Short mmCIF file of C-alpha atoms in Angstrom, two decimals:
data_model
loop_
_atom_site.label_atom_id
_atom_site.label_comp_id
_atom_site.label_asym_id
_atom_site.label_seq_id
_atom_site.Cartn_x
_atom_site.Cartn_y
_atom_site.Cartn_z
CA UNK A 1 -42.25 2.58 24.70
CA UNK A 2 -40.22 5.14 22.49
CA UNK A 3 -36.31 3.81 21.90
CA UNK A 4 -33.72 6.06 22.70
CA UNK A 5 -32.45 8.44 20.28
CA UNK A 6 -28.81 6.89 20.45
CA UNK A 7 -27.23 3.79 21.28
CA UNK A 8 -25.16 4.07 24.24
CA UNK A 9 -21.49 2.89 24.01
CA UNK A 10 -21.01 -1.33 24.72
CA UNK A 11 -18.25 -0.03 27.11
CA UNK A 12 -16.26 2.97 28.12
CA UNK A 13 -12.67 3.03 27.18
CA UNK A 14 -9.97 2.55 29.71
CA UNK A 15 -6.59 2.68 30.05
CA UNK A 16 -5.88 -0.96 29.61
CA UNK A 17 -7.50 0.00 26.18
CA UNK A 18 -5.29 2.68 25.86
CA UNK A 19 -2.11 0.57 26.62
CA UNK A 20 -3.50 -2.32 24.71
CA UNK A 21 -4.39 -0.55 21.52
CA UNK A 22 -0.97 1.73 21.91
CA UNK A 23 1.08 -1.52 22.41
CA UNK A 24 -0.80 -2.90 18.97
CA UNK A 25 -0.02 -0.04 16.76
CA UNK A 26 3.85 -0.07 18.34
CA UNK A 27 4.28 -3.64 17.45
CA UNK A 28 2.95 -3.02 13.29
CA UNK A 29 5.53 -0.35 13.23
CA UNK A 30 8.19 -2.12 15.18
CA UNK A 31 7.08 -5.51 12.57
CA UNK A 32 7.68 -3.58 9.55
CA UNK A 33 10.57 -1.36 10.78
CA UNK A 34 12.37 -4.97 11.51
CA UNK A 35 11.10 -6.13 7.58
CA UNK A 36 12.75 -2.66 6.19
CA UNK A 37 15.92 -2.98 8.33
CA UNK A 38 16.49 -6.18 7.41
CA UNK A 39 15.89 -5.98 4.05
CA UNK A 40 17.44 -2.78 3.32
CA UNK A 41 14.67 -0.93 2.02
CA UNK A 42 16.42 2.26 2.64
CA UNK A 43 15.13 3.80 -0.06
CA UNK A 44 11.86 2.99 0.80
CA UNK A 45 11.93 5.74 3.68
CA UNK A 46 10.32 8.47 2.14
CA UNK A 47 7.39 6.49 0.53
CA UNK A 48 7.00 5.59 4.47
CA UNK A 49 7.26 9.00 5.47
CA UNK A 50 5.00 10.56 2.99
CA UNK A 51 1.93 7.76 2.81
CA UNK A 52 2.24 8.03 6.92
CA UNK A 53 1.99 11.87 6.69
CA UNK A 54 -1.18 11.59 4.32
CA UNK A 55 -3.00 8.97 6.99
CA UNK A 56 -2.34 10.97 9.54
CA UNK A 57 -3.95 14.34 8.35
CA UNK A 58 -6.60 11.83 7.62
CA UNK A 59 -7.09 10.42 10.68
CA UNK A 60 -6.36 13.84 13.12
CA UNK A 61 -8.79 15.86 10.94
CA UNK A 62 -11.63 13.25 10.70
CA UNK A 63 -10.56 11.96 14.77
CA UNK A 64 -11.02 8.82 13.51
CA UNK A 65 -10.94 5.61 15.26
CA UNK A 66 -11.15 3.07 12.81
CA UNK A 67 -8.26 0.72 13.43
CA UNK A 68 -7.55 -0.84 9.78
CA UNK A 69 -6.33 3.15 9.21
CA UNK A 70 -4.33 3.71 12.23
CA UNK A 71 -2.57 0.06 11.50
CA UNK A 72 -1.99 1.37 8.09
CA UNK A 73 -0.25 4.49 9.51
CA UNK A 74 1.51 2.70 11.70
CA UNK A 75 2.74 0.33 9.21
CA UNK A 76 3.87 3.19 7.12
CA UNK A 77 5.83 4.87 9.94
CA UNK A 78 7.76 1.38 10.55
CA UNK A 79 8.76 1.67 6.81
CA UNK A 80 9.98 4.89 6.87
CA UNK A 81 11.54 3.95 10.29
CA UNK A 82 13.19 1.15 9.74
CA UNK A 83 14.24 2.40 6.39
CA UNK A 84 16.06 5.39 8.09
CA UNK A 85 17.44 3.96 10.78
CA UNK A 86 18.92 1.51 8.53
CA UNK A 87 20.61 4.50 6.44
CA UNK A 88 21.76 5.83 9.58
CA UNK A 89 23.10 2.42 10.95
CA UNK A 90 25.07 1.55 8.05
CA UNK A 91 26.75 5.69 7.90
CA UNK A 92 27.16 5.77 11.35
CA UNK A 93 27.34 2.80 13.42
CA UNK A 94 24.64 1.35 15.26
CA UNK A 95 25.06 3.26 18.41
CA UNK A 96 22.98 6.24 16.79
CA UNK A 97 19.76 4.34 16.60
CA UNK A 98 20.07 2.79 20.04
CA UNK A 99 20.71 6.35 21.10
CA UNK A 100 17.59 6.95 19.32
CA UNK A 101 15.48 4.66 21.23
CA UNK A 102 16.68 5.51 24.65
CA UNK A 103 16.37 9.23 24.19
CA UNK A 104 12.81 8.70 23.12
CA UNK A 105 12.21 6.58 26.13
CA UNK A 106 13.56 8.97 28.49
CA UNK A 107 11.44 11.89 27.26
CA UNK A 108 8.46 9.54 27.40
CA UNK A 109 8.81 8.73 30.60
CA UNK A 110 10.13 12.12 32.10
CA UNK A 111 7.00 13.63 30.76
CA UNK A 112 4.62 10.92 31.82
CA UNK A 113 6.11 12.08 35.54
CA UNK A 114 5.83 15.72 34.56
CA UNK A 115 2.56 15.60 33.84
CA UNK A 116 1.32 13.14 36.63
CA UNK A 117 3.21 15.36 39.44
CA UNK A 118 1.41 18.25 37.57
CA UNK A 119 4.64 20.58 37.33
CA UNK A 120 3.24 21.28 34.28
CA UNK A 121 -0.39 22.27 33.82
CA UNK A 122 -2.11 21.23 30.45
CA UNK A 123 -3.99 24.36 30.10
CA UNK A 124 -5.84 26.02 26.43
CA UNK A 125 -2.55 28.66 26.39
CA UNK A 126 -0.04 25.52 26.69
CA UNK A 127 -2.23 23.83 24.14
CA UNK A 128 -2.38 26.48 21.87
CA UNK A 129 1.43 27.37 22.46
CA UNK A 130 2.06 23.42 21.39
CA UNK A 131 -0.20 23.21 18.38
CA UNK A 132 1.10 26.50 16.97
CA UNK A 133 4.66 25.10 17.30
CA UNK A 134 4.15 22.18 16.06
CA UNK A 135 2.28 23.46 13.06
CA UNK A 136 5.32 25.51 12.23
CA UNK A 137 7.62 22.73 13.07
CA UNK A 138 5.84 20.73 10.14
CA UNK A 139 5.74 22.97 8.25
CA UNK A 140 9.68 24.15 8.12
CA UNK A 141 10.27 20.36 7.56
CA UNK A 142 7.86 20.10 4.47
CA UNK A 143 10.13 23.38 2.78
CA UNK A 144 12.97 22.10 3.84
CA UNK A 145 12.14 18.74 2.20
CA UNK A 146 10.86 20.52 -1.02
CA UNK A 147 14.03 22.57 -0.84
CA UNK A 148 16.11 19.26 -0.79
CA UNK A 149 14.80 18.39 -4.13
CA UNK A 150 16.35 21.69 -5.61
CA UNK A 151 19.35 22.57 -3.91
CA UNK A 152 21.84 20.19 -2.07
CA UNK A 153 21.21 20.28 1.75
CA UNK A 154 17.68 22.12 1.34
CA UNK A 155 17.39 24.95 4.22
CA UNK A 156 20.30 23.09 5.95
CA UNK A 157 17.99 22.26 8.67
CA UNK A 158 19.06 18.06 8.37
CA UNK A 159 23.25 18.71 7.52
CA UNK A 160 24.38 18.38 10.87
CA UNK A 161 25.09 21.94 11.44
CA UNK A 162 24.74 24.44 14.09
CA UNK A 163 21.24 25.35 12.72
CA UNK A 164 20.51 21.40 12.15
CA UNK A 165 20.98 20.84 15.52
CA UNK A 166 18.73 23.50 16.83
CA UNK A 167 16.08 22.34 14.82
CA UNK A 168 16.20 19.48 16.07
CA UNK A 169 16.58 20.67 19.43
CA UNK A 170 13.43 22.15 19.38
CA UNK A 171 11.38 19.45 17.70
CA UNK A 172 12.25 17.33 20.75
CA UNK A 173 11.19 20.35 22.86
CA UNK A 174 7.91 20.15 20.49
CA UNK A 175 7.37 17.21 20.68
CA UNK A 176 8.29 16.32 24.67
CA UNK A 177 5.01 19.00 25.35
CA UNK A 178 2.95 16.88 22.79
CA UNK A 179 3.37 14.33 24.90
CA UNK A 180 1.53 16.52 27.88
CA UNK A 181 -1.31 16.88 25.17
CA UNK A 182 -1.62 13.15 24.24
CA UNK A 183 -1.80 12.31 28.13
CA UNK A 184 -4.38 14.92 28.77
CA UNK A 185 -6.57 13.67 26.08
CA UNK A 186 -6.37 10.21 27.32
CA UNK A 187 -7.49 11.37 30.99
CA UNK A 188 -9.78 13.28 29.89
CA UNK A 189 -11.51 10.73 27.59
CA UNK A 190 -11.51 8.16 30.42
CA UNK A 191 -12.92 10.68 33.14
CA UNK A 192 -15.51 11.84 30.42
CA UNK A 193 -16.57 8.19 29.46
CA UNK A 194 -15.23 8.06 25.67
CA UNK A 195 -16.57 4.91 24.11
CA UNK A 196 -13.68 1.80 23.78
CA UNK A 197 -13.31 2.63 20.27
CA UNK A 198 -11.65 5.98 21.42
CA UNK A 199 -8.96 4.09 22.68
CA UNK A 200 -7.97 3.83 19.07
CA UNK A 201 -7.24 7.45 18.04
CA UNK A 202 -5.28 7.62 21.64
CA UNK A 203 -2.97 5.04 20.48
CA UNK A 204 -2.67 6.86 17.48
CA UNK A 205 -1.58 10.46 19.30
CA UNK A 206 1.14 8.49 21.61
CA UNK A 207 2.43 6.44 18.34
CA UNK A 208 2.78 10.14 16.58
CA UNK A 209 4.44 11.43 19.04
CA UNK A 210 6.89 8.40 19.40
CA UNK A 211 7.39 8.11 16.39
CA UNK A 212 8.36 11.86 15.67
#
């Protein structure tokens, strides 16, 4: 008898893997955004941000699902989080980061209903439409930050201006539709029988787009 060319998955992922493996990687970053917050680390954030933007052109490019990475990314994100949030806290008041929280909740869950009602078809010209956004999204926030280190303010996309708050106006937008992606993936891989291990880089989309 000849063996078979591959080894077929142990077991197909699910969404209880999904939600498991999602609820894993939330609870590293929400773990070490409570260590930076409480100790201040402040100035810690941009290590966070940096290290977590390195892992996660990593992982996207290489679709990996090994889960020592994704933990690592999400470990970074909770130091940059934490970090900023307690910047923000301590110049603000705390009701900015519980604003925060709630407004990322909301969008979570009005787009979870958007896309299960289908109002809003995932189709290859959304897809495109979001990934070409969200490229250029990046990639005005990588200038700006490079821009920051020269002149005071950078491209004045972060000083709390008109064209600060447009910005950011349309990275929610950006990122509310990445949310359509993420979910799309995720039914897709479960209709399409992705092995378990999938699960991982699934977690990893939804924590990426939480997170941003």
């Amino acid at each position: 008898r000849h063996r078979p060319a591959y080894a077929p998955p142990a077991r197909f992922m699910t969404l209880d893997d999904v939600v498991m493996k999602t609820a894993a990687t939330l609870g590293v970053v929400a773990a070490t955004g409570a260590v930076a917050w409480i100790f201040n680390l402040g100035g810690l954030a941009i290590v966070g941000a940096l290290v977590g933007f390195v892992l996660a052109l990593v992982i996207s490019f290489k679709q990996s699902t090994n889960p020592a990475l994704i933990l690592s990314y999400a470990a970074a994100e909770g130091l940059f989080l934490g970090g900023i949030s307690r910047l923000f806290n301590d110049a603000f008041g705390g009701g900015i980061v519980i604003q925060a929280v709630v407004g990322t909740a909301g969008v979570f869950a009005g787009m979870l209903v958007v896309y299960k009602t289908g109002a809003i078809r995932v189709t290859p010209k959304l897809t495109r439409w979001v990934l070409g956004a969200l490229i250029g999204v990046v990639v005005l926030m990588l200038v700006n930050l490079i821009a920051s280190f020269i002149t005071d303010g950078g491209l004045g996309l972060r000083d709390g201006g008109p064209l600060a708050i447009g910005f950011s106006l349309l990275c929610i937008g950006v990122a509310a539709f990445t949310f359509l992606l993420d979910f799309d993936m995720i039914d897709k891989g479960i209709k399409q029988g992705a092995p378990e291990r999938f699960a991982w880089y699934a977690a990893f989309g939804l924590t990426v787009t939480l997170v941003w």
